[in-house]
Short mmCIF file of C-alpha atoms in Angstrom, two decimals:
data_model
loop_
_atom_site.label_atom_id
_atom_site.label_comp_id
_atom_site.label_asym_id
_atom_site.label_seq_id
_atom_site.Cartn_x
_atom_site.Cartn_y
_atom_site.Cartn_z
CA MET A 412 -30.41 -1.48 -32.45
CA PHE A 413 -30.16 -5.17 -31.60
CA SER A 414 -26.76 -4.77 -29.92
CA ARG A 415 -27.97 -1.77 -27.88
CA THR A 416 -31.06 -3.66 -26.70
CA SER A 417 -28.91 -6.67 -25.86
CA ALA A 418 -26.49 -4.52 -23.85
CA VAL A 419 -29.37 -2.97 -21.87
CA ALA A 420 -30.82 -6.41 -21.18
CA LYS A 421 -27.46 -7.65 -19.94
CA SER A 422 -27.10 -4.58 -17.72
CA VAL A 423 -30.56 -5.13 -16.21
CA SER A 424 -29.73 -8.79 -15.66
CA ARG A 425 -26.45 -7.92 -13.92
CA ASN A 426 -28.21 -5.39 -11.69
CA ALA A 427 -30.90 -7.89 -10.78
CA LEU A 428 -28.27 -10.50 -9.95
CA ALA A 429 -26.33 -7.99 -7.86
CA THR A 430 -29.54 -7.15 -5.95
CA GLN A 431 -30.22 -10.83 -5.26
CA ARG A 432 -26.68 -11.28 -3.98
CA ARG A 433 -27.01 -8.13 -1.90
CA PHE A 434 -30.09 -9.48 -0.12
CA ALA A 435 -28.26 -12.73 0.55
CA SER A 436 -25.48 -10.76 2.22
CA THR A 437 -25.58 -8.18 5.00
CA LYS A 438 -24.57 -4.60 4.18
CA THR A 439 -22.44 -2.71 1.66
CA ILE A 440 -19.26 -0.93 2.69
CA ARG A 441 -21.05 2.44 2.25
CA GLU A 442 -23.77 1.32 4.69
CA ALA A 443 -21.15 0.10 7.13
CA LEU A 444 -19.45 3.50 6.99
CA GLU A 445 -22.75 5.33 7.48
CA GLU A 446 -23.06 3.46 10.78
CA VAL A 447 -19.58 4.23 12.13
CA ILE A 448 -18.96 7.77 10.89
CA PRO A 449 -21.30 9.56 13.35
CA ALA A 450 -19.47 8.06 16.35
CA LYS A 451 -16.09 9.15 14.97
CA GLN A 452 -17.41 12.63 14.25
CA ALA A 453 -18.64 12.88 17.85
CA GLN A 454 -15.27 11.64 19.16
CA LEU A 455 -13.42 14.32 17.17
CA LYS A 456 -15.82 17.00 18.39
CA GLN A 457 -15.18 15.99 22.00
CA LEU A 458 -11.40 16.02 21.49
CA LYS A 459 -11.49 19.51 19.98
CA ALA A 460 -13.86 20.87 22.62
CA HIS A 461 -12.27 19.43 25.76
CA HIS A 462 -8.66 18.60 24.91
CA GLY A 463 -7.66 21.06 22.19
CA GLN A 464 -4.91 22.57 24.37
CA ALA A 465 -3.47 19.27 25.63
CA VAL A 466 0.25 18.90 24.86
CA LEU A 467 1.36 15.80 22.96
CA GLY A 468 5.08 16.60 22.84
CA ASP A 469 7.75 19.26 22.53
CA ILE A 470 9.20 20.39 19.21
CA LYS A 471 12.98 20.41 19.18
CA VAL A 472 15.39 21.90 16.66
CA GLU A 473 16.34 18.37 15.58
CA ASN A 474 12.69 17.78 14.62
CA VAL A 475 12.63 20.87 12.41
CA ILE A 476 15.88 20.12 10.59
CA GLY A 477 15.45 16.33 10.70
CA GLY A 478 12.41 15.96 8.49
CA MET A 479 9.84 16.30 11.32
CA ARG A 480 10.72 12.76 12.34
CA GLY A 481 8.72 11.53 15.30
CA LEU A 482 6.43 14.54 15.62
CA LYS A 483 2.80 13.66 16.33
CA THR A 484 1.16 16.00 13.82
CA ILE A 485 -1.14 13.91 11.57
CA LEU A 486 -4.56 12.48 12.40
CA TRP A 487 -4.64 9.01 10.82
CA GLU A 488 -7.44 6.65 11.76
CA ALA A 489 -6.78 3.28 10.16
CA SER A 490 -3.44 2.23 11.63
CA VAL A 491 -0.93 3.01 14.36
CA LEU A 492 2.75 2.10 14.16
CA ASP A 493 4.28 1.12 17.49
CA PRO A 494 8.12 1.20 17.54
CA LEU A 495 8.33 -2.13 19.37
CA GLU A 496 5.19 -4.03 18.32
CA GLY A 497 4.91 -2.81 14.74
CA ILE A 498 1.79 -1.93 12.79
CA HIS A 499 -1.72 -2.37 14.18
CA PHE A 500 -4.84 -1.92 12.06
CA HIS A 501 -7.59 -0.61 14.32
CA GLY A 502 -5.86 -2.37 17.19
CA LEU A 503 -5.24 -5.68 15.37
CA SER A 504 -1.70 -6.92 14.78
CA ILE A 505 -0.74 -8.66 11.55
CA PRO A 506 -0.97 -12.17 13.14
CA GLU A 507 -4.41 -11.25 14.52
CA CYS A 508 -5.50 -10.04 11.09
CA GLN A 509 -4.29 -13.29 9.56
CA LYS A 510 -6.49 -15.22 11.97
CA SER A 511 -9.64 -13.09 11.68
CA LEU A 512 -9.86 -11.50 8.22
CA PRO A 513 -11.52 -13.55 5.45
CA ALA A 514 -9.37 -15.07 2.72
CA ALA A 515 -10.28 -15.77 -0.90
CA PRO A 516 -12.23 -18.94 -1.71
CA GLY A 517 -9.70 -21.75 -1.71
CA GLY A 518 -7.00 -19.55 -0.19
CA LYS A 519 -5.57 -18.97 3.27
CA GLU A 520 -4.09 -15.47 3.13
CA ILE A 521 -5.76 -12.13 3.87
CA ILE A 522 -7.14 -10.43 0.80
CA ALA A 523 -7.24 -6.72 -0.04
CA GLU A 524 -11.02 -6.52 0.30
CA SER A 525 -11.12 -7.78 3.87
CA MET A 526 -8.26 -5.45 4.85
CA LEU A 527 -9.99 -2.52 3.10
CA TRP A 528 -13.19 -3.19 5.02
CA LEU A 529 -11.26 -3.24 8.30
CA LEU A 530 -9.34 -0.06 7.46
CA LEU A 531 -12.48 1.84 6.45
CA THR A 532 -14.91 0.69 9.13
CA GLY A 533 -12.74 -0.51 12.01
CA LYS A 534 -14.65 -3.80 11.94
CA VAL A 535 -13.79 -7.31 10.74
CA PRO A 536 -16.00 -8.09 7.74
CA THR A 537 -18.04 -11.23 7.38
CA GLU A 538 -17.36 -13.69 4.58
CA ALA A 539 -20.46 -12.41 2.77
CA GLU A 540 -19.44 -8.75 3.09
CA THR A 541 -15.98 -9.56 1.73
CA ARG A 542 -17.37 -11.43 -1.27
CA GLN A 543 -19.84 -8.64 -1.97
CA LEU A 544 -17.04 -6.08 -1.95
CA SER A 545 -14.97 -8.28 -4.30
CA ARG A 546 -17.86 -8.41 -6.77
CA GLU A 547 -18.40 -4.65 -6.53
CA LEU A 548 -14.74 -3.94 -7.30
CA ALA A 549 -14.71 -6.46 -10.15
CA GLN A 550 -17.76 -4.78 -11.71
CA LYS A 551 -15.95 -1.43 -11.58
CA GLY A 552 -12.53 -2.70 -12.64
CA GLU A 553 -12.56 -2.17 -16.41
CA LEU A 554 -10.33 0.67 -17.64
CA PRO A 555 -11.94 3.48 -19.65
CA GLU A 556 -10.89 3.50 -23.27
CA TYR A 557 -9.08 6.85 -22.94
CA ILE A 558 -6.82 5.39 -20.24
CA LYS A 559 -5.95 2.41 -22.44
CA ILE A 560 -5.04 4.78 -25.27
CA LEU A 561 -2.96 6.96 -22.93
CA ILE A 562 -0.97 4.07 -21.42
CA ASP A 563 -0.46 2.38 -24.79
CA SER A 564 0.90 5.64 -26.22
CA LEU A 565 3.69 5.89 -23.64
CA PRO A 566 7.17 4.58 -24.45
CA PRO A 567 7.60 1.18 -22.76
CA THR A 568 10.96 2.38 -21.45
CA LEU A 569 9.25 5.06 -19.32
CA HIS A 570 9.55 3.99 -15.67
CA PRO A 571 6.49 1.95 -14.64
CA MET A 572 5.88 4.21 -11.62
CA THR A 573 5.81 7.28 -13.86
CA GLN A 574 3.22 5.54 -16.04
CA LEU A 575 1.16 4.49 -13.03
CA GLY A 576 1.04 8.02 -11.65
CA MET A 577 0.01 9.39 -15.05
CA GLY A 578 -2.75 6.83 -15.41
CA VAL A 579 -4.12 7.44 -11.92
CA ALA A 580 -4.09 11.21 -12.39
CA ALA A 581 -5.86 10.92 -15.76
CA LEU A 582 -8.66 8.88 -14.18
CA ASN A 583 -9.80 12.06 -12.46
CA HIS A 584 -11.56 12.78 -15.76
CA ASP A 585 -14.40 10.73 -14.24
CA SER A 586 -14.10 11.97 -10.63
CA SER A 587 -17.41 11.92 -8.78
CA PHE A 588 -16.01 14.24 -6.10
CA ALA A 589 -14.66 16.82 -8.56
CA ALA A 590 -17.96 16.91 -10.46
CA ALA A 591 -20.03 17.16 -7.27
CA TYR A 592 -17.84 19.91 -5.82
CA GLU A 593 -18.10 21.91 -9.03
CA ARG A 594 -21.90 21.84 -9.00
CA GLY A 595 -21.98 22.57 -5.25
CA ILE A 596 -22.57 20.08 -2.46
CA LYS A 597 -22.72 20.17 1.34
CA LYS A 598 -19.53 19.39 3.27
CA SER A 599 -21.39 16.52 4.93
CA GLU A 600 -21.61 14.87 1.52
CA TYR A 601 -17.91 15.15 0.70
CA TRP A 602 -17.08 11.72 2.06
CA THR A 603 -19.68 9.88 -0.04
CA HIS A 604 -18.24 11.13 -3.33
CA THR A 605 -14.71 10.54 -2.04
CA LEU A 606 -15.71 6.96 -1.25
CA ASP A 607 -17.11 6.52 -4.78
CA ASP A 608 -13.86 7.76 -6.32
CA SER A 609 -11.74 5.68 -3.95
CA LEU A 610 -13.58 2.44 -4.71
CA ASN A 611 -13.45 3.14 -8.44
CA LEU A 612 -9.72 3.83 -8.26
CA LEU A 613 -9.01 0.73 -6.19
CA ALA A 614 -11.06 -1.33 -8.62
CA ARG A 615 -9.16 -0.04 -11.67
CA LEU A 616 -5.63 -0.12 -10.26
CA PRO A 617 -5.02 -3.82 -11.09
CA ALA A 618 -6.03 -3.38 -14.74
CA LEU A 619 -3.94 -0.22 -15.00
CA ALA A 620 -0.89 -1.80 -13.37
CA ALA A 621 -1.25 -4.95 -15.47
CA ARG A 622 -1.45 -2.96 -18.70
CA ILE A 623 1.75 -1.13 -17.80
CA TYR A 624 3.43 -4.48 -17.12
CA ARG A 625 2.21 -5.96 -20.41
CA ASN A 626 3.38 -2.98 -22.46
CA ALA A 627 6.82 -2.89 -20.85
CA TYR A 628 7.64 -6.59 -20.63
CA ASN A 629 5.18 -8.60 -22.79
CA PRO A 630 4.20 -6.28 -25.68
CA GLY A 631 1.24 -7.49 -27.68
CA LYS A 632 0.22 -10.21 -25.24
CA PRO A 633 -3.55 -10.27 -24.64
CA ILE A 634 -4.70 -9.23 -21.16
CA PRO A 635 -7.41 -11.48 -19.67
CA GLU A 636 -10.75 -9.89 -18.89
CA ILE A 637 -11.72 -9.23 -15.28
CA ASN A 638 -13.38 -12.24 -13.69
CA ALA A 639 -16.32 -11.31 -11.44
CA ASP A 640 -15.71 -14.42 -9.34
CA LEU A 641 -12.13 -13.47 -8.41
CA ASP A 642 -10.93 -11.12 -5.71
CA LEU A 643 -8.99 -7.95 -6.52
CA VAL A 644 -5.53 -9.55 -6.32
CA GLY A 645 -6.71 -12.75 -8.00
CA ASN A 646 -7.70 -10.65 -11.00
CA TYR A 647 -4.47 -8.63 -10.81
CA VAL A 648 -2.25 -11.72 -10.93
CA ASN A 649 -4.37 -13.17 -13.72
CA MET A 650 -4.03 -9.99 -15.80
CA LEU A 651 -0.27 -9.98 -15.16
CA GLY A 652 -0.19 -13.41 -16.83
CA TYR A 653 0.50 -15.54 -13.74
CA GLY A 654 -3.03 -16.66 -12.96
CA ASP A 655 -2.08 -20.34 -12.90
CA ASN A 656 0.45 -19.78 -10.11
CA HIS A 657 -1.56 -20.23 -6.91
CA ASP A 658 1.42 -19.63 -4.63
CA LEU A 659 2.27 -16.31 -6.27
CA THR A 660 -1.38 -15.28 -6.02
CA GLU A 661 -1.44 -16.15 -2.31
CA TYR A 662 1.84 -14.33 -1.74
CA LEU A 663 0.59 -11.16 -3.41
CA ARG A 664 -2.67 -11.35 -1.47
CA LEU A 665 -0.68 -11.35 1.75
CA TYR A 666 1.83 -8.76 0.54
CA ILE A 667 -0.80 -6.28 -0.66
CA ALA A 668 -2.99 -6.68 2.44
CA ILE A 669 -0.26 -6.18 5.04
CA HIS A 670 1.42 -3.47 2.93
CA GLY A 671 -1.85 -1.58 2.55
CA ASP A 672 -1.30 0.90 5.37
CA HIS A 673 1.60 1.88 7.62
CA GLU A 674 0.26 4.92 9.50
CA GLY A 675 0.23 8.43 8.08
CA GLY A 676 3.76 9.68 8.56
CA ASN A 677 5.51 7.83 5.75
CA ALA A 678 6.17 9.84 2.62
CA SER A 679 3.47 8.45 0.33
CA ALA A 680 0.74 8.46 2.99
CA HIS A 681 1.63 11.96 4.11
CA THR A 682 1.67 13.18 0.50
CA SER A 683 -1.82 11.84 -0.20
CA HIS A 684 -3.02 13.39 3.07
CA LEU A 685 -1.46 16.77 2.27
CA VAL A 686 -2.74 16.95 -1.31
CA GLY A 687 -6.13 15.62 -0.22
CA SER A 688 -6.39 18.38 2.38
CA THR A 689 -6.63 20.89 -0.49
CA LEU A 690 -9.79 19.03 -1.58
CA SER A 691 -8.07 17.56 -4.61
CA ASP A 692 -9.96 14.47 -5.66
CA PRO A 693 -8.65 10.99 -4.72
CA TYR A 694 -7.12 10.43 -8.15
CA LEU A 695 -4.89 13.50 -7.97
CA SER A 696 -4.14 12.92 -4.28
CA TYR A 697 -3.04 9.35 -4.84
CA ALA A 698 -1.09 10.16 -8.01
CA ALA A 699 0.99 12.54 -5.88
CA ALA A 700 1.47 9.78 -3.31
CA LEU A 701 2.75 7.43 -6.00
CA TYR A 702 5.51 9.83 -6.96
CA ALA A 703 6.60 9.99 -3.33
CA LEU A 704 6.55 6.20 -3.28
CA ALA A 705 8.83 6.14 -6.31
CA GLY A 706 11.77 7.54 -4.37
CA PRO A 707 14.77 5.31 -3.44
CA LEU A 708 14.29 6.15 0.26
CA HIS A 709 10.72 4.88 0.17
CA GLY A 710 9.02 2.40 -2.16
CA LEU A 711 11.96 1.84 -4.48
CA ALA A 712 13.85 0.14 -1.65
CA ASN A 713 12.66 -3.41 -2.34
CA GLN A 714 14.36 -3.52 -5.74
CA GLU A 715 17.56 -2.17 -4.14
CA VAL A 716 17.48 -5.02 -1.62
CA LEU A 717 17.25 -7.66 -4.31
CA ARG A 718 20.03 -6.06 -6.34
CA TRP A 719 22.25 -6.02 -3.23
CA GLN A 720 21.39 -9.65 -2.42
CA HIS A 721 22.24 -10.75 -5.97
CA ASN A 722 25.57 -8.90 -5.84
CA MET A 723 26.38 -10.61 -2.56
CA GLN A 724 25.45 -13.97 -4.01
CA LYS A 725 27.76 -13.40 -6.99
CA GLU A 726 30.64 -12.46 -4.72
CA ILE A 727 30.41 -15.24 -2.14
CA GLY A 728 29.19 -17.91 -4.59
CA SER A 729 27.69 -21.13 -3.28
CA ASN A 730 29.69 -20.98 -0.06
CA ILE A 731 26.95 -19.23 1.94
CA THR A 732 28.25 -19.04 5.50
CA PRO A 733 27.62 -16.57 8.34
CA GLU A 734 31.25 -15.44 8.12
CA ASN A 735 31.06 -14.70 4.39
CA ILE A 736 27.84 -12.73 4.87
CA LYS A 737 29.41 -10.82 7.75
CA ASP A 738 32.38 -9.88 5.56
CA TYR A 739 30.09 -8.66 2.79
CA LEU A 740 28.05 -6.62 5.25
CA TRP A 741 31.19 -4.89 6.49
CA LYS A 742 32.33 -4.30 2.92
CA THR A 743 29.02 -2.57 2.19
CA LEU A 744 29.19 -0.41 5.31
CA LYS A 745 32.85 0.55 4.90
CA SER A 746 32.16 1.67 1.34
CA GLY A 747 29.81 4.31 2.77
CA GLN A 748 26.61 2.53 1.70
CA VAL A 749 23.71 1.41 3.86
CA VAL A 750 22.55 -2.20 4.06
CA PRO A 751 19.26 -2.11 2.11
CA GLY A 752 16.26 -3.71 3.80
CA TYR A 753 17.53 -2.98 7.30
CA GLY A 754 16.52 -0.13 9.57
CA HIS A 755 13.28 1.84 9.77
CA GLY A 756 12.27 5.40 10.61
CA VAL A 757 10.01 4.26 13.46
CA LEU A 758 10.45 0.54 14.18
CA ARG A 759 12.98 -0.65 16.76
CA ASN A 760 12.33 -4.38 16.34
CA PRO A 761 12.04 -6.71 13.34
CA ASP A 762 9.21 -5.58 11.07
CA PRO A 763 6.12 -7.81 11.60
CA ARG A 764 5.51 -7.58 7.85
CA TYR A 765 8.94 -9.11 7.25
CA MET A 766 8.15 -11.86 9.74
CA ALA A 767 4.83 -12.60 8.00
CA LEU A 768 6.53 -12.90 4.60
CA GLN A 769 9.29 -15.05 6.08
CA GLN A 770 6.68 -17.35 7.62
CA PHE A 771 5.08 -17.63 4.18
CA CYS A 772 8.43 -18.80 2.83
CA ASP A 773 8.84 -21.29 5.67
CA THR A 774 5.68 -23.15 4.59
CA ARG A 775 6.88 -23.73 1.02
CA PRO A 776 9.80 -26.07 0.29
CA ASP A 777 10.47 -24.53 -3.13
CA LEU A 778 11.07 -21.14 -1.51
CA LEU A 779 13.24 -22.60 1.24
CA ALA A 780 15.38 -24.28 -1.42
CA ASP A 781 15.96 -21.02 -3.31
CA PRO A 782 19.55 -19.77 -2.71
CA VAL A 783 18.42 -16.13 -2.56
CA ILE A 784 15.75 -16.91 0.05
CA GLN A 785 18.35 -18.86 2.03
CA LEU A 786 20.64 -15.86 1.82
CA VAL A 787 17.86 -13.58 3.09
CA LYS A 788 17.22 -15.83 6.10
CA LEU A 789 20.89 -16.17 6.99
CA THR A 790 21.46 -12.44 6.55
CA TYR A 791 18.72 -11.86 9.12
CA GLU A 792 20.69 -14.00 11.57
CA VAL A 793 23.96 -12.13 10.96
CA ALA A 794 23.12 -8.52 10.08
CA PRO A 795 21.70 -7.19 13.40
CA ALA A 796 24.94 -7.90 15.30
CA VAL A 797 27.05 -6.27 12.57
CA LEU A 798 24.81 -3.18 12.45
CA LYS A 799 24.86 -2.88 16.24
CA GLU A 800 28.65 -3.04 16.19
CA HIS A 801 28.72 -0.46 13.39
CA GLY A 802 26.67 1.78 15.67
CA LYS A 803 25.10 4.12 13.13
CA THR A 804 21.60 2.72 12.91
CA LYS A 805 18.82 2.99 15.48
CA ASN A 806 17.15 -0.18 14.21
CA PRO A 807 19.48 -3.01 13.13
CA TYR A 808 16.59 -5.31 12.17
CA PRO A 809 15.02 -6.13 8.79
CA ASN A 810 12.06 -4.24 7.40
CA VAL A 811 9.57 -5.68 4.93
CA ASP A 812 11.77 -4.87 1.92
CA ALA A 813 14.38 -7.37 3.08
CA ALA A 814 12.18 -10.23 1.84
CA SER A 815 9.45 -8.93 -0.46
CA GLY A 816 11.30 -8.59 -3.76
CA CYS A 817 13.16 -11.88 -3.40
CA VAL A 818 9.92 -13.87 -3.36
CA LEU A 819 8.58 -12.03 -6.41
CA TYR A 820 11.80 -12.84 -8.24
CA HIS A 821 11.51 -16.53 -7.34
CA TYR A 822 8.01 -16.70 -8.84
CA GLY A 823 9.11 -15.20 -12.15
CA LEU A 824 8.43 -11.50 -11.64
CA THR A 825 12.04 -10.61 -12.34
CA GLN A 826 11.57 -7.03 -13.54
CA PHE A 827 12.98 -4.96 -10.66
CA LYS A 828 11.54 -1.66 -11.85
CA TYR A 829 8.02 -3.02 -11.61
CA TYR A 830 8.16 -3.96 -7.93
CA THR A 831 7.21 -0.50 -6.69
CA VAL A 832 4.09 -0.58 -8.87
CA ILE A 833 2.87 -3.55 -6.81
CA PHE A 834 3.62 -1.53 -3.69
CA GLY A 835 1.57 1.29 -5.24
CA VAL A 836 -1.42 -0.98 -5.81
CA SER A 837 -1.16 -2.00 -2.16
CA ARG A 838 -0.66 1.35 -0.46
CA ALA A 839 -3.83 2.71 -2.07
CA LEU A 840 -5.82 0.80 0.55
CA GLY A 841 -4.63 3.01 3.40
CA CYS A 842 -4.20 6.32 1.60
CA LEU A 843 -7.67 6.24 0.08
CA THR A 844 -9.20 5.09 3.37
CA GLN A 845 -7.80 8.16 5.10
CA LEU A 846 -9.06 10.48 2.35
CA VAL A 847 -12.59 9.20 3.03
CA TRP A 848 -12.16 9.78 6.76
CA SER A 849 -10.55 13.18 6.28
CA ARG A 850 -13.67 14.29 4.39
CA ALA A 851 -16.04 12.60 6.86
CA LEU A 852 -14.34 14.34 9.80
CA GLY A 853 -13.99 17.67 8.00
CA LEU A 854 -10.24 17.88 8.51
CA PRO A 855 -8.74 21.22 7.44
CA LEU A 856 -6.10 22.22 4.93
CA GLU A 857 -2.68 21.10 6.19
CA ARG A 858 -0.48 24.17 6.66
CA PRO A 859 2.53 23.86 9.00
CA LYS A 860 4.73 26.86 9.81
CA SER A 861 8.26 26.96 8.41
CA VAL A 862 11.23 28.76 9.94
CA SER A 863 14.69 29.76 8.70
CA MET A 864 17.97 28.88 10.41
CA ASP A 865 18.33 32.51 11.49
CA THR A 866 14.88 32.34 13.06
CA ILE A 867 15.83 29.16 14.91
CA GLU A 868 18.97 30.76 16.29
CA SER A 869 16.99 33.84 17.32
CA LEU A 870 14.40 31.72 19.12
CA ILE A 871 17.12 29.83 20.95
CA LYS A 872 18.76 33.06 22.13
CA ASN A 873 15.47 34.76 23.00
CA PRO A 874 13.02 32.02 24.02
#
């Protein structure tokens, strides 16, 4: 009885403290969304009423058989990817976000909470709003006991991404949206329960990802408790066991924030959008996205880059020269392989995310002295000319994967298979944001029309 009374007293105390902090701040993220959603709903209504028949582009046979590449077919609110300028989040470039979005106390880099606020509301949060959101996520971040038991029961040799997807899917046991839908709610209320699930999932992802890391690479090592005074990534790094490494924490804050969304056409974003359009809850929708992210042509690419860089380093040794790198590039291409970390399905210039990570390296002498980082920088100077001469890539410039894994490796996260899990923690920001907006805007079930090759040939002959 004493322990139960004590627990209730602590809960009341925490709620009272949260209320005091709330009054000292401005608004919650739910209140911010309640302000902006009506305007977006009105904008969509106007588009449907007055411009529903406007043509955005022609569909060609190469689009149908080429993976729908380039077709404008998905409504995605949070970000737009320009082929030349790169990603913009509600109109803000990455450098603009770095200047305007709040960092963690004592830090300089964007944090996940400030990026999440921007993605959800289209507005730059205040310092107080960011801190309030950090505290809310920390309060929700503890894993349920059944998830701990599930993850601990899995063989540590099971791929970390497989474990992450299983854990995320199992969290739907507590889905607010699924429970509300089952008892019957208005469509206008869909977004509120989707927001609840999305915030709960975002809050629990660090603890889930850290437990997978501990089981696979540090079995038996205690996992620190969530600290209410830390931001989402600060807690994540601490639970991974690297909490005393400020530079790694800052790097992952930047990495996760700028990796959080990359428009809706990439495989993981599109998967979450498609599954979410069936009214699956956010847990199931994002679990599906994670398994798309796990593919070598998507999120698994950063570990392939580092493996390729290490193989090049072994072959050319300490004599790192532009000519030696050029020879290795040609060796890779002539063997029928691609150069990992170069090229992009949309971009036609260097990826601004790569540039942001490279600038991070440029401010830290220990990173600049690392032979692998040096190799990455010099490869950037040599590779575009080689790829242009090779002539089989539309974008000969580096994407974010060209640098991301190398920095993780430098800071001691040397387990290649885990890198995509970090990507998965990051990409939840954008995918879950769009699920909230899809429900707020009442977007329909996604159902494109498929055709056979015979049908294509018939349409060409008889247009």
